[in-house]
Each structure stands twice: as structure tokens, then as C-alpha cells.
Amino acid sequence: MDLNLQIPPQAQLQACIFRNPSFLSPQNRIFHKPKCSFSSFCTGSIRIGAKPPLRPRIDFRVGGRITRRIREIGAQLTTKEREEEKKRQQAKRAYPFNEIEPKWQLFWEKNKTFRTPDDVDTSKPKFYVLDMFPYPSGAGLHVGHPLGYTATDILARFKRMQGFNVLHPMGWDAFGLPAEQYAIDTGTHPKITTKRNIDRFRSQLKSVGFSYDWDREISTTEPEYYRWTQWIFLQLVKRGLAYQAEVPVNWCPALGTVLANEEVVDGVSERGGHPVIRKPMRQWMLKITAYADRLLEDLEELDWPESLKEMQRNWIGRSEGAELQFHVLDADGQERGVEIIVYTTRPDTVFGATYLVLAPEHPLLELLVSKDQAKYVEEYKELASRKSDMERTELQKEKTGVFTGCYAKNPANGEAIPIWVADYVLGSYGTGAIMAVPAHDARDHAFASKYGIPICCVVKPDDEDSSCSGKAYPDDGSLMNSSSSTTGLDINGLSSKEAISKVIQWAEETGNGKKKVNYKLRDWLFARQRYWGEPIPVIFLEDSGETVPLPENELPLTLPELDDFTPTGTGEPPLAKAVSWVQTKDPLSGKPARRETNTMPQWAGSCWYYLRFMDPENSKELVDKTKERYWGPVDVYVGGAEHAVLHLLYARFWHKVLYDIGVVSTKEPFKCVINQGIILGEVQYTAFRDKNGNFVSADSANISDELYQELVPEEKVVKSGDSYVLKDNPTIRLVARAHKMSKSKGNVINPDDVVAEYGADSLRLYEMFMGPLRDSKPWNTSGIEGVHRFLGRVWRLIVGLPLPDGSYRDGTVAVDEEPTMEQLCALHKCIQKVTEEIEGTRFNTGISAMMEFINAAYKWNRHPKSILESFVLLLSPYAPHMAEELWSRLGNSNSLAYEPFPEPNEDEIGAELGANLLYLKDSTIVLPVQVNGKTRGTIQVEETCTEEEAFRIANMDEKLAKYIDGKTIKKRIFVPGKILNVIVAPVTAKVGQL
């Protein structure tokens, strides 16, 4: 059918074809372009064929009128067309997953198959496997989410079958900015949208068959949960690990609110593009720096990816150096009694310090600035306040600064050096001031070169006479130009390491400094000027302003109901609008007080949720100590690498505090962490056309603005070497690229659609078969069709072919016979491989082993029940719905969830035969057989097989016999263990007599 569209003038049109680019008819190539402008009304035609989905999901960025029109046309399909589509979909199914999967999901839910009892047999081993629980957004899941969830589910099912007590829960990290922003935009209370989103996520997860214990489900937004988040905060307050401080925040005057770092882009608000400045505000801080050394040291004990541990090491950023004092001088060159403290990891270069740099927010800056420079410094501070920390410290940016008009004395040589203010120094790092050594630091060198500040070389490489080569030399070497009779410090000729020790010793003896360990890690800013978050359980007495923590029996402090979530415009959080809630009394003294109106950040609830899963209904304590000692720590924790630093670091910090106060028994929360890769959108193939409509190869020297891009359907593309080209014109090279799934790219795949079309087991199997769990890989619909066909083969092998009406028999084709040696060999090799690959989280190769088994099994005339049952158990962690159905059809009345996982048996058959033959040993090999140099098949032979034996087995093979039997054998070429090549005489046709 044709769909005619009226395109309004100047409209920007973008078509996102979610299924098949062939929905766009070839004659209307203009719709292939990502963006098209029209100067007048245009009529376009899109042909909707019979291919799925029934109503093509085409999204136009030209308002909703066109999209609605497409849906209206789609709704006009006739009853006959609908029936034809239904039959086509049924015929496409490789097995009746649409009947099987709802049946077993209902069974699991009704029977609470995966519920972990509160009181378990602690004599059994435990396995606690956990997903980084999701933020339930309104968009629901995309197919990237089930990647990690499927991996943990396979492990959970596998361990249950191995006899472990398994804890495999799910919950929701549901406080935070997205829900609040949606509330502001729509006027819908975040509690309503959060509940709706959670219901959607839960439904989607259940539809994929994950074996979560839903009785342990938690949400960070429930008062019963965040009561204990507040309790942890109070313990931090008691121990001096939570305190208040004035810290700079991102303040947007136009929006009247504080913005998170991710809401600020290039110095303006992401929403509205308004200027954002850095403004000091009172904030709650958590003293994570007090645990910096322990956070570093205990990393060594963890089974985490080395790259992840290195990221945490770098984030903590421990360094050893010295704090040195530079005395500020007055106009006469005399010390003013004011010292600037700098931290440096290279005190050996102190003689090369030719200027100091203070951060714009340094507390001493106002005391130092001369009258002549005050105006320029103030202007510079204003400009710096509009930049984020990332912008200020970007290495590639040009360094800027202003001279304060003041000088300080270098303690090493007594020389007066200028004091500058520059935004590449942060007030939050070190002391907020640095000694600049331009000869040996690239940033300092660029700055000094720009402003004409002296550059003094004091370190030379050991193999050169001098380091002064026109650029900074940052490495170690031998010291030069580093001696002063005035101060008594002489480090000339010493190595950098020796000089560092001597300078620190000199500084401590003379009172000019001391040895110092420093960290990049900053204390955790723990307050948000938001409504949708955990209330902070403290009050402030009206008469004295004293901070008073709430008594623990007052918890939970619940959020008040608010209808207006918009920012106040004054910097006060939205909670300040809840006047009757804010105004309170001290529970102990009865004095008037005000509640804290900041809320906790989203990170708070996710710092300890793994503990609550152990004991989710406990109203007396955060977690029962006996249960924690049994279940802790988490054995396997799977999530995205984007949480490698902040979430994992914060959780480790809280856990160590809880360890110190006796709540938990382990030093670390997560024994093993696995970062799953990202599932990218399907590969898109892009071609270029010139203004005449002719294709231009992507490897052409100049791709100019006159060329426009066109998406090419996959069926019109062919691979050529490492490139992709047009099938009809191989000289035209294309750009092939897979993007991260996102709405803006129009490449999000909804798992609901995949489950509806191919089944949940196919989705699970494909996500594991795409490649190694930790790698990123592109989605490919043809790939899921492949695993769907594999599951269909499994189904037909065990159940049999469909009956004439398309249905299947009730039972299976299994026979009650003893398996043959060949069958046992194939099975137990599969068992061994699948077991090893699950334990090593190499799920893709485990699937390959099962595919090899099915290929072998299709060659058997009969299929013993014992063999099929063992294979079904192997398959069950990957494709649980099908496995449960097959297990039932094989005559078993109970769920297979707790059946023993098959174990490879190397000795049994060998003992029975009284021979030294073990069916797991690779005593047989696959030997390719060629006829006249062309491979015609393979045979399985012993490694020590002779030429005669190989030829005999080849003759017995039905496929090979037709090429050999009855032929004249001219020659046999046999390479033991490699190949058998049979040379036969060509058949000569006889020519009859006329």
C-alpha cells in the first residue's frame, strides 16, 4: 500500500526506520537522507510492504501529524491482511515459544520457584550474584540491559543446580534527577511516575524469564528502605565523617537552581542554554578521604578487572611529596607574615620555581592583590566562575591568568617570585596553590612562555649535558643550578630521588615545610538542592543554629507531599516550600528548629542495597549479623564500566565504615566485579551522493558539504576485504558504523518486540552468543534469527516434527535405550565444555558446544532419554522456558531448577569396557576427506588411524560413498591426522554408433 504525506515548508524531516530500510521505496530516495529541507509543500510516498512489523515504526521529527497519519493508514489493514500476517508470523516461529514462555513464567511465579528462604541450610555453600540495579526510566528496557542480567541469571541457575544456596535479587535505584525533572515538566508527582516505571521494568524483566527472588524486591524510594540510609548517615555524623562546608556549586541565576555537572555544557545550562556560574553554598560533605589509604590497599585483594582497579587508583590519586612555605613579601621586599602553602611531588625542582599560581577561589587571594591589579583579578575570577572544573583543567586549552601585583620568597634561594592567579589550578586540589616550575612542567612552560616569566632549568637527563631544549623536561635526572649559600641548601649533582629526600629533610629542619602525602580524591559532596531524594535527618536549632541529628527512633524522616517541585529561584531547595514540614521542634529539648531542606544524592541508596537484599524485611536493624556473615560478600557483581569509580568507590567507603562499627563482617562488599560490554545499534551502512545523484566512494580524498549521505539497506551491501561496498557497484566504498543505542539515533531495540517475535529464550541466547560478555558488540537481527533456528532444531530433535495442523505431539521422540559409545562421547564432551565456559563466563563458546552436540545428535537414528535429559539440563540456564517444557515432556513432574547439573564422567564407560578408553579424551579426530582435491566431507577416526582404516571408514560414510564407491581409484594421498585425498578416474561417456 502507498502512504502519501504532505510535508510542510522548511520542515526538517528525519525518518528512523526501526525494522527494515526497504519500507522506503527506491523511487523516493530523498527519505533516506538523515535531514531534508523543503522550500514548498511536497508529497512523498512510502510503500508499506508485507514485511514485519505490521505497523512499521517510523518516527518523523516533523511534529506528530505525519506519524499519526502513518498509524492511521496502518490501522486500515483489512481483516484478511491481518489473518495473513498472523499465519506468516506463526509459520516463522521455529517452535511454539508463545505458548511455552507464559506457561512457565506463571508456574515460577505461582510456585515461587526461585525464592531464597529467610532461613537457609548454612552447611551448604552460598552464591550471591547481583546486578547493578537499574534506574527505572520511562523509556523502559532496551536490549542492552538484558546482557548483564542474562549473564547473572545463567550463573544463578547453574549454581542452584550445583547445590548452592543462591541469592539473586532485583530492586530499583529510583530517587534522583530524571523523575524530578519529569515532574517539573509535566506536573506529575515523581512518586507516580516512579511506580509506573518500576511496574514496566518489572514486567519486562519477568517476560525474559530471569530467576530473581521477587520477594526480596526493594526500592530506594520506600521509607522502610531509606530509613536505614538515614541511619547510616547518622553513624557518619557521629564519627565526624559527615560535616558541613561552603563549597562551590554550579548555580544558574536564570533557572534559579543548582545544577549537577552533567547538566552544564560549555558553561551554560543544558536546559535553556543559560549562563552558569560557580557559587559557594553550604553543603553536606562525607569524609571519604579518611579512608583513602584503605580504599587503595584493599584493592589488591579483589578479583576485579585490572583496568577497573587502576581507574580507582587514579581517582584516589595517592602521591608522596612535600608541603613548602612561600612567604609573601610587601612592597619593600619584607615578609608580611603571610605564608602560601604549596604541595609538590617534585620538591627537588624548588630552585626552578620562578612564580606561584593561586586558584581563583584561594582564600588568601583578596589579601594579596595590589590596588593596581584588583580590577583585573576580579574580572578574571568572574570569568573563571563560569567554567567547570573539567574545562579549567583541560590539557589542550590555552592557559590564561592575571598577575596579582604581589611577590613571594622562594624558600630555597630567597629570590622574589611573582604570584599569579590562573584557573588551571583548582582550589579543591592540594592547597589550591602551586609552585610553578616552567622548565619541568608542560602547563607551567606554556604559561611562562605566554606571559614572559623566566624559565630556569634545574634537572638534566643523565645522558645529556643540559635539559634546556625549548620545551619542558618533566622526568628525573641530575640536579643543576640548585645551590644557595644563603639558605644552606645544596642539591647540585644529586639524583632526583636523592634530592627529594634532602629537600624534605632541609624543609623540616628549617621550618620551611614538611613531608606530605596527598590525594586527588576529594571529600564526597553529599547534598542536592532537589525534592526527589532521601531527606537528611538533621535539624538546626532556631536560637543557636546548632546542628542536631535526629534520634534514631525518629526514623524514617519521610518526604512531605509537594505539588510544586520547581526551583525556588533563591538557591534554597524545593523542600523549603514545605513550610509546615520545615518548621519543627527538637525532639529532646523541645526548642524550635528547622529541618535540613537539602536531600541526599542518588548515590546514597545504591551504596548499600546489596546488604538489604540479605534481609529485606528486618525492621530492627539494617541487616541481621548472622545472615550477613553467611551471604557476604557478594560473589559476583555485574554492571557497566561507567560505574567503575564513583558508585563502586562510594559503596566500598560505606562498607568500610559499617565494618568499623561492626555491622558487616567483611572488609569489602564485592569479591568479583564484571563489567559487561555495550550492545550497540545495528551496523548502519552510509553511502555518499553528489549533487547529480551519483554515488561517491567514501575513501575519496574530499568529502565536501555538497555531498549528502544515504543509508543503504544491508541486503545491498557486500564485504570486500576489510571494507563494505555496494553489491551492485563494488567500486563504491561505504562507511559502516554501529552507534550506541539512543533515542536520538533512532536505533533503540525494544526487548518486548524481540520477545514477541522470537521469544525470550532466543533473546537470552543471542545476547550471550554475540561475543565475549565483556566486549562491546553491534546488534544484528539476522543473528537472533540464527539462534532462534537453533532452538527450533533442539525442539524438533526432542519433540519431533510438527503434525499436519502445525501442532506438536505431547511427548518426545526419546527412547528408553542404553546410549551408544558415540552418544556418550558427544554428550560428555558437551557437558565438560559447557561447565567450563559457564564457570569462566565465556557463555558464547558454551553455546557453540551445545550447537555442536545438536549437529551430532541429528545424525543418530535413535535418541536415548538419558542423553536428551542431560542435554536439556545443560541448556536450561541459557533457555529456561524451553528446557522446562522439554523436561516436562520427557516425563518429569518437577521443575528442573534444582536438578543436579550434569557432570562429565571420564571413567565410567572405560571401566565398563575394561579398556583404557575414556570418552572425554580426544582420542578421535575429525579427518577431512577430499575427492580429486575437493573436500566432500569429514570422518571421525582414531588419532593413530592408518590409511587403510581411514579409506574403509570413508567408504562406509553415506555422503562420501557416492563419490568413491564403484569408481576407479587411481591414487590415495594420506597425511596422518591431516587429510585423506582420493584420486578417482574421470567417468568417460560412451558415444553411440549412428
Coordinates of N, CA, C and O in Angstrom, one line a residue, residues 123 151 173 279 286 313 403 440 467 478 597 599 640 656 704-705 885 909 918 923 984:
S123 N 24.9 -25.1 56.1 CA 26.0 -26.0 55.8 C 26.3 -26.2 54.3 O 27.3 -26.7 53.9
A151 N 23.5 -12.9 31.9 CA 24.8 -13.5 32.4 C 24.6 -13.9 33.9 O 25.0 -15.0 34.3
D173 N 16.9 1.6 41.9 CA 17.6 2.8 42.3 C 16.7 4.0 41.8 O 17.0 4.6 40.8
K279 N 29.4 29.1 42.5 CA 28.9 29.9 43.6 C 29.1 29.0 44.9 O 28.7 27.9 44.9
L286 N 30.9 14.2 52.9 CA 31.3 13.0 53.5 C 32.8 12.8 53.4 O 33.4 12.9 52.3
R313 N 42.5 3.5 41.5 CA 43.8 4.0 42.0 C 44.0 5.5 41.5 O 44.5 6.3 42.2
F403 N 48.3 38.6 36.8 CA 49.3 38.9 37.9 C 48.6 39.6 39.0 O 47.8 40.5 38.8
H440 N 60.2 22.3 33.8 CA 59.9 20.9 34.0 C 58.5 20.5 34.2 O 58.2 19.5 34.7
S467 N 69.1 20.2 30.1 CA 67.7 19.9 29.8 C 67.0 21.0 29.0 O 65.9 20.9 28.7
S478 N 69.6 14.5 36.9 CA 70.6 15.0 37.9 C 70.3 16.5 38.1 O 70.0 17.2 37.1
T597 N 16.8 21.1 54.4 CA 16.0 21.1 53.2 C 16.7 20.5 52.0 O 16.1 20.3 50.9
T599 N 18.5 17.4 50.1 CA 18.3 15.9 50.1 C 19.6 15.2 49.8 O 20.6 15.8 49.3
G640 N 27.8 -2.0 34.4 CA 28.5 -1.2 33.4 C 29.8 -0.6 33.9 O 29.9 -0.3 35.1
K656 N 33.2 0.0 54.5 CA 34.3 0.0 55.4 C 33.9 0.7 56.7 O 34.3 0.3 57.8
S704 N 33.0 16.6 0.6 CA 32.6 18.0 0.8 C 31.2 18.2 1.3 O 30.4 17.2 1.3
D705 N 30.8 19.4 1.6 CA 29.5 19.7 2.0 C 28.4 19.5 0.9 O 27.2 19.4 1.2
E885 N 9.9 -27.0 29.5 CA 8.9 -27.7 28.7 C 9.4 -29.0 28.3 O 8.7 -30.0 28.4
I909 N 32.6 -45.4 31.5 CA 32.5 -46.2 30.4 C 33.8 -47.0 30.1 O 33.8 -48.1 29.7
L918 N 38.6 -43.5 27.4 CA 37.8 -42.6 28.2 C 37.1 -41.7 27.2 O 37.8 -41.1 26.3
S923 N 40.7 -38.9 21.8 CA 41.4 -40.0 21.1 C 41.0 -40.1 19.7 O 41.6 -40.8 18.9
V984 N 40.2 -40.3 -8.2 CA 39.5 -41.3 -8.9 C 39.5 -40.9 -10.4 O 39.7 -39.7 -10.8

